[in-house]
Amino acid sequence: MTYQTTLRRAVSLRGIGLHTGQEVELTLCPAPADTGYVFRRTDLNGFEVAAVPHHVTHVSYATTLMRAGVMVSTVEHVLSALYGCGIDNAILDVTNCEVPILDGSARHFVEAIAEAGILTLESPRQVLQVEQRIEVVEGNRRLAIEPSDRFFIESTIDFDHPCIGRQTFACEVTPVTYRQEIAPARTFGFLAEAEALRRHGLVRGATLENAIVLDADSILSPKPLRFPDEFARHKVLDIIGDFALLGLSLRGRIIAERSGHGLHSALIGRLLREARAWTVNGLPNGNGRPSATTASAGAAAGSGATAALAAPG
């Protein structure tokens, strides 16, 4: 049996939002067992937005959560870092509506988690075991999850660009592999799309320092790639961040082909609706939802795990 964890102490990071371009401070705080991940908008009297699937509201170029009209956007990198480092519970205080992009990877979040330290709690860790293969397909894009005794991701991307092309990265996700092989991989984008995105209120904070920016045939960002397949590795980073919304330690194999946040959200929704496709700590799900009493208690406590499973797909 393994036990839940949280941070040993609070730690803060400052930066700008990738899409808003606004300054923001993020503070990662310890939390009790069964809290999951909960964002707290300190600029709005501490209004809480739990990081659970039914709070996902936008999935274009980032994952955005919303509750009662209050948003927190671009949450995937910090959630990826928390999950990848083995942190089950955290309160995330933010002073604005978007998590800072920092250098476009999860490296600085991982360093902050290491600085804060990890505290083991007394409650057992909740493990979601995939029992049946589930797949979603949209044109030439597909995403599947199937049974495995570990958490393994294989992701393939395919871009008609000489610096990217077709890349596949596959890795068992553990705290060690996450820190070394996944967290340093930066987000990327194309200069040709930037102006159109800005007209839609996106990438206003993007620079050559917080993203890998590409023109028609080259990389414009001054720093070299951290891995030859950094683009594919970053997609794995994003997958981890979106699946962290389940609020449970995951045992399954994910196979992704040209996936994105929308496809990730669709597969999570379908997985939760398929009661026979998964168990939690080896127990069958019945109708795939916890009891009303459990769901209410979890919601009152802000429980990421319980709220995620109680939510409609």
Coordinates of C-alpha atoms in Angstrom, one line a residue:
M1 CA 0.0 0.0 0.0
T2 CA 1.2 3.5 -0.8
Y3 CA 0.1 6.7 0.9
Q4 CA -1.0 10.1 -0.2
T5 CA 1.4 13.0 -0.3
T6 CA 1.4 16.8 -0.2
L7 CA 4.0 19.5 -0.1
R8 CA 6.0 20.0 3.1
R9 CA 5.7 23.8 2.9
A10 CA 4.4 26.5 0.6
V11 CA 6.5 27.8 -2.3
S12 CA 5.9 30.6 -4.8
L13 CA 6.7 31.4 -8.4
R14 CA 6.1 34.6 -10.4
G15 CA 5.8 35.1 -14.2
I16 CA 3.4 36.1 -16.9
G17 CA 0.5 34.2 -18.4
L18 CA 1.1 32.8 -21.9
H19 CA -2.3 33.9 -23.2
T20 CA -3.1 37.0 -21.1
G21 CA 0.4 38.4 -20.9
Q22 CA -0.4 39.6 -17.3
E23 CA 1.8 39.2 -14.3
V24 CA 0.8 36.5 -11.9
E25 CA 2.1 34.8 -8.7
L26 CA 1.4 31.2 -8.1
T27 CA 1.9 29.7 -4.6
L28 CA 1.8 25.9 -4.1
C29 CA 0.5 25.1 -0.7
P30 CA 0.2 21.9 1.5
A31 CA -3.2 20.3 1.7
P32 CA -4.9 17.6 3.7
A33 CA -5.5 14.1 2.4
D34 CA -8.3 13.7 -0.2
T35 CA -8.1 17.4 -1.2
G36 CA -6.8 16.7 -4.7
Y37 CA -5.7 19.8 -6.6
V38 CA -7.6 23.0 -5.8
F39 CA -6.9 26.4 -7.3
R40 CA -7.7 29.4 -5.1
R41 CA -8.1 32.9 -6.7
T42 CA -6.5 35.1 -4.1
D43 CA -7.5 38.2 -6.1
L44 CA -11.2 37.1 -5.7
N45 CA -11.3 36.5 -2.0
G46 CA -9.9 33.0 -2.2
F47 CA -12.6 31.6 -4.5
E48 CA -11.9 27.9 -5.1
V49 CA -11.9 26.1 -8.4
A50 CA -11.2 22.4 -8.0
A51 CA -9.1 20.8 -10.7
V52 CA -11.7 18.2 -11.8
P53 CA -13.0 17.1 -15.2
H54 CA -16.4 18.8 -14.9
H55 CA -14.8 22.2 -14.4
V56 CA -13.0 22.0 -17.8
T57 CA -14.6 24.7 -19.9
H58 CA -12.1 25.6 -22.7
V59 CA -9.5 23.3 -24.4
S60 CA -8.2 25.5 -27.2
Y61 CA -4.4 25.9 -26.9
A62 CA -4.6 25.3 -23.1
T63 CA -6.8 23.8 -20.5
T64 CA -9.1 26.2 -18.7
L65 CA -11.2 25.5 -15.6
M66 CA -14.3 27.4 -14.5
R67 CA -16.6 27.3 -11.6
A68 CA -19.5 29.8 -11.2
G69 CA -18.0 32.0 -13.9
V70 CA -14.5 32.2 -12.3
M71 CA -11.7 30.9 -14.5
V72 CA -8.2 29.6 -14.1
S73 CA -6.4 28.9 -17.4
T74 CA -3.3 27.2 -18.7
V75 CA -3.4 24.8 -15.7
E76 CA -1.9 21.8 -17.5
H77 CA 1.8 22.4 -16.9
V78 CA 1.6 22.8 -13.1
L79 CA -0.8 19.9 -12.7
S80 CA 1.5 17.8 -14.8
A81 CA 4.4 18.7 -12.5
L82 CA 2.4 17.9 -9.3
Y83 CA 1.3 14.5 -10.7
G84 CA 4.6 13.7 -12.2
C85 CA 6.4 14.4 -8.9
G86 CA 4.0 12.2 -7.0
I87 CA 2.1 15.0 -5.2
D88 CA -1.6 14.0 -4.6
N89 CA -2.9 17.0 -2.7
A90 CA -2.1 20.8 -3.1
I91 CA -3.8 24.1 -2.9
L92 CA -2.7 26.4 -5.7
D93 CA -3.1 30.1 -4.9
V94 CA -3.1 32.4 -8.0
T95 CA -3.3 36.1 -8.1
N96 CA -4.8 36.3 -11.6
C97 CA -6.8 34.2 -14.0
E98 CA -3.9 32.3 -15.6
V99 CA -1.0 30.2 -14.3
P100 CA 2.4 31.6 -15.2
I101 CA 4.0 30.0 -18.2
L102 CA 7.6 30.5 -16.9
D103 CA 9.9 28.9 -19.5
G104 CA 7.1 27.0 -21.3
S105 CA 8.0 23.7 -19.6
A106 CA 7.4 22.1 -16.2
R107 CA 11.0 22.4 -15.1
H108 CA 10.5 25.4 -12.7
F109 CA 7.4 23.8 -11.2
V110 CA 9.4 20.6 -10.5
E111 CA 12.2 22.7 -8.9
A112 CA 9.7 24.5 -6.7
I113 CA 8.2 21.2 -5.6
A114 CA 11.7 19.9 -4.7
E115 CA 12.3 23.1 -2.7
A116 CA 9.1 22.7 -0.8
G117 CA 9.7 19.0 -0.1
I118 CA 7.2 16.1 0.0
L119 CA 5.2 15.1 3.1
T120 CA 3.6 11.6 3.3
L121 CA 0.1 11.6 4.8
E122 CA -1.6 8.8 6.7
S123 CA -4.4 8.1 4.1
P124 CA -4.0 5.4 1.4
R125 CA -3.4 6.6 -2.2
Q126 CA -6.4 6.1 -4.5
V127 CA -5.4 4.2 -7.6
L128 CA -7.5 4.1 -10.8
Q129 CA -6.8 0.8 -12.6
V130 CA -7.9 0.7 -16.3
E131 CA -9.6 -2.6 -17.0
Q132 CA -10.8 -2.2 -20.6
R133 CA -9.5 -0.3 -23.6
I134 CA -11.3 3.0 -24.4
E135 CA -10.6 5.0 -27.5
V136 CA -11.8 8.3 -29.0
V137 CA -11.1 9.2 -32.7
E138 CA -11.5 12.6 -34.5
G139 CA -10.4 12.3 -38.1
N140 CA -6.7 11.4 -38.1
R141 CA -6.4 12.1 -34.4
R142 CA -6.9 9.4 -31.9
L143 CA -6.3 8.7 -28.2
A144 CA -6.7 5.4 -26.3
I145 CA -6.2 4.1 -22.9
E146 CA -5.8 0.4 -22.1
P147 CA -5.0 -1.9 -19.1
S148 CA -1.4 -1.8 -17.7
D149 CA 0.1 -2.4 -14.3
R150 CA 1.9 0.9 -14.6
F151 CA 1.3 4.4 -16.0
F152 CA 2.8 4.4 -19.5
I153 CA 2.3 7.0 -22.3
E154 CA 3.2 6.7 -26.0
S155 CA 2.6 9.8 -28.0
T156 CA 3.1 10.5 -31.7
I157 CA 2.9 13.9 -33.3
D158 CA 3.1 14.7 -37.0
F159 CA 3.7 18.3 -38.3
D160 CA 4.6 19.3 -41.8
H161 CA 7.6 21.2 -40.7
P162 CA 11.3 20.4 -41.3
C163 CA 12.2 20.8 -37.6
I164 CA 9.4 18.6 -36.3
G165 CA 8.1 16.0 -38.8
R166 CA 6.8 12.8 -37.3
Q167 CA 8.0 12.1 -33.7
T168 CA 7.1 9.4 -31.1
F169 CA 8.1 9.5 -27.5
A170 CA 7.2 6.6 -25.1
C171 CA 7.9 6.5 -21.4
E172 CA 6.7 5.0 -18.2
V173 CA 5.8 7.9 -16.0
T174 CA 7.5 7.8 -12.6
P175 CA 8.9 10.8 -10.5
V176 CA 12.4 10.0 -11.9
T177 CA 11.5 9.8 -15.6
Y178 CA 9.2 12.8 -15.2
R179 CA 11.9 15.0 -13.8
Q180 CA 14.6 13.9 -16.3
E181 CA 12.7 13.1 -19.5
I182 CA 9.5 15.0 -19.5
A183 CA 9.4 18.1 -17.3
P184 CA 12.1 20.0 -19.3
A185 CA 10.2 19.8 -22.6
R186 CA 8.9 23.3 -23.7
T187 CA 5.7 24.3 -25.4
F188 CA 5.9 25.3 -29.0
G189 CA 4.0 27.4 -31.6
F190 CA 4.2 28.7 -35.1
L191 CA 4.9 32.4 -36.0
A192 CA 2.4 32.2 -38.9
E193 CA -0.4 31.5 -36.5
A194 CA 0.5 34.1 -33.9
E195 CA -1.3 37.2 -35.2
A196 CA -4.6 35.3 -35.7
L197 CA -4.3 33.9 -32.2
R198 CA -3.7 37.3 -30.7
R199 CA -6.8 38.6 -32.4
H200 CA -8.7 35.9 -30.5
G201 CA -7.1 37.0 -27.2
L202 CA -4.5 34.2 -27.1
V203 CA -0.6 34.1 -26.9
R204 CA -0.4 37.7 -25.8
G205 CA 2.4 36.7 -23.4
A206 CA 4.3 34.4 -25.8
T207 CA 8.0 35.2 -26.3
L208 CA 11.0 33.5 -27.7
E209 CA 12.0 32.8 -24.0
N210 CA 8.8 31.0 -22.9
A211 CA 8.1 28.9 -26.0
I212 CA 9.8 27.2 -28.9
V213 CA 8.7 29.5 -31.8
L214 CA 9.0 28.3 -35.4
D215 CA 8.8 30.1 -38.7
A216 CA 8.2 28.3 -42.0
D217 CA 11.5 26.4 -42.0
S218 CA 13.4 27.0 -38.8
I219 CA 13.4 27.6 -35.0
L220 CA 13.5 31.2 -34.0
S221 CA 14.0 30.8 -30.3
P222 CA 17.7 31.4 -29.4
K223 CA 18.2 28.4 -27.0
P224 CA 18.8 25.0 -28.5
L225 CA 16.4 22.1 -28.2
R226 CA 16.7 20.2 -24.9
F227 CA 15.9 16.9 -26.7
P228 CA 15.8 16.0 -30.4
D229 CA 12.2 15.0 -29.8
E230 CA 11.3 17.8 -27.4
F231 CA 8.1 18.5 -29.3
A232 CA 6.8 15.0 -28.7
R233 CA 7.9 15.0 -25.1
H234 CA 5.9 18.2 -24.5
K235 CA 2.8 16.5 -25.7
V236 CA 3.4 13.8 -23.1
L237 CA 3.8 16.5 -20.5
D238 CA 0.4 18.0 -21.5
I239 CA -1.3 14.5 -21.5
I240 CA -0.1 14.0 -17.9
G241 CA -1.4 17.5 -16.9
D242 CA -4.9 16.8 -18.3
F243 CA -5.2 13.3 -16.9
A244 CA -4.1 14.7 -13.5
L245 CA -7.7 16.1 -13.4
L246 CA -8.9 12.6 -12.5
G247 CA -7.4 13.2 -9.0
L248 CA -6.2 9.6 -8.8
S249 CA -3.0 7.7 -9.4
L250 CA -3.4 6.1 -12.8
R251 CA -2.5 2.6 -13.9
G252 CA -3.0 2.3 -17.6
R253 CA -1.3 2.7 -21.0
I254 CA -2.1 5.8 -23.1
I255 CA -1.5 5.8 -26.8
A256 CA -1.9 9.2 -28.5
E257 CA -1.8 10.1 -32.2
R258 CA -1.9 13.8 -32.9
S259 CA -3.8 14.4 -29.7
G260 CA -4.6 17.7 -28.0
H261 CA -6.4 19.1 -25.0
G262 CA -9.8 18.5 -26.6
L263 CA -9.2 14.9 -27.3
H264 CA -7.7 14.4 -23.8
S265 CA -10.9 15.8 -22.3
A266 CA -13.1 13.6 -24.5
L267 CA -11.3 10.4 -23.5
I268 CA -11.5 11.3 -19.8
G269 CA -15.2 11.9 -20.1
R270 CA -15.8 8.6 -21.9
L271 CA -13.6 6.7 -19.4
L272 CA -15.6 8.0 -16.5
R273 CA -18.9 7.0 -18.2
E274 CA -17.7 3.5 -18.9
A275 CA -18.2 2.0 -15.4
R276 CA -16.7 -1.4 -16.3
A277 CA -13.6 0.1 -17.8
W278 CA -11.9 0.9 -14.5
T279 CA -11.7 0.1 -10.8
V280 CA -10.4 2.1 -7.8
N281 CA -8.1 0.3 -5.4
G282 CA -9.3 -3.0 -6.9
L283 CA -13.0 -2.4 -6.1
P284 CA -15.7 -2.6 -8.9
N285 CA -17.7 0.6 -9.5
G286 CA -21.2 -0.6 -9.8
N287 CA -22.8 2.2 -11.8
G288 CA -19.4 4.0 -12.0
R289 CA -20.3 6.7 -9.4
P290 CA -19.7 6.8 -5.7
S291 CA -22.7 7.0 -3.4
A292 CA -24.4 10.3 -3.0
T293 CA -23.1 10.5 0.6
T294 CA -19.5 10.0 -0.6
A295 CA -19.9 12.5 -3.4
S296 CA -21.4 15.2 -1.2
A297 CA -18.7 14.7 1.4
G298 CA -16.0 14.9 -1.3
A299 CA -17.5 18.0 -2.8
A300 CA -17.6 19.7 0.6
A301 CA -14.0 18.8 1.2
G302 CA -12.9 19.9 -2.3
S303 CA -11.8 16.3 -2.9
G304 CA -10.3 16.1 -6.4
A305 CA -10.6 12.3 -6.5
T306 CA -14.2 12.0 -5.3
A307 CA -15.4 15.0 -7.2
A308 CA -13.9 13.8 -10.4
L309 CA -15.6 10.4 -10.2
A310 CA -18.9 12.0 -9.1
A311 CA -19.0 14.4 -12.0
P312 CA -21.0 13.8 -15.2
G313 CA -18.8 12.8 -18.2

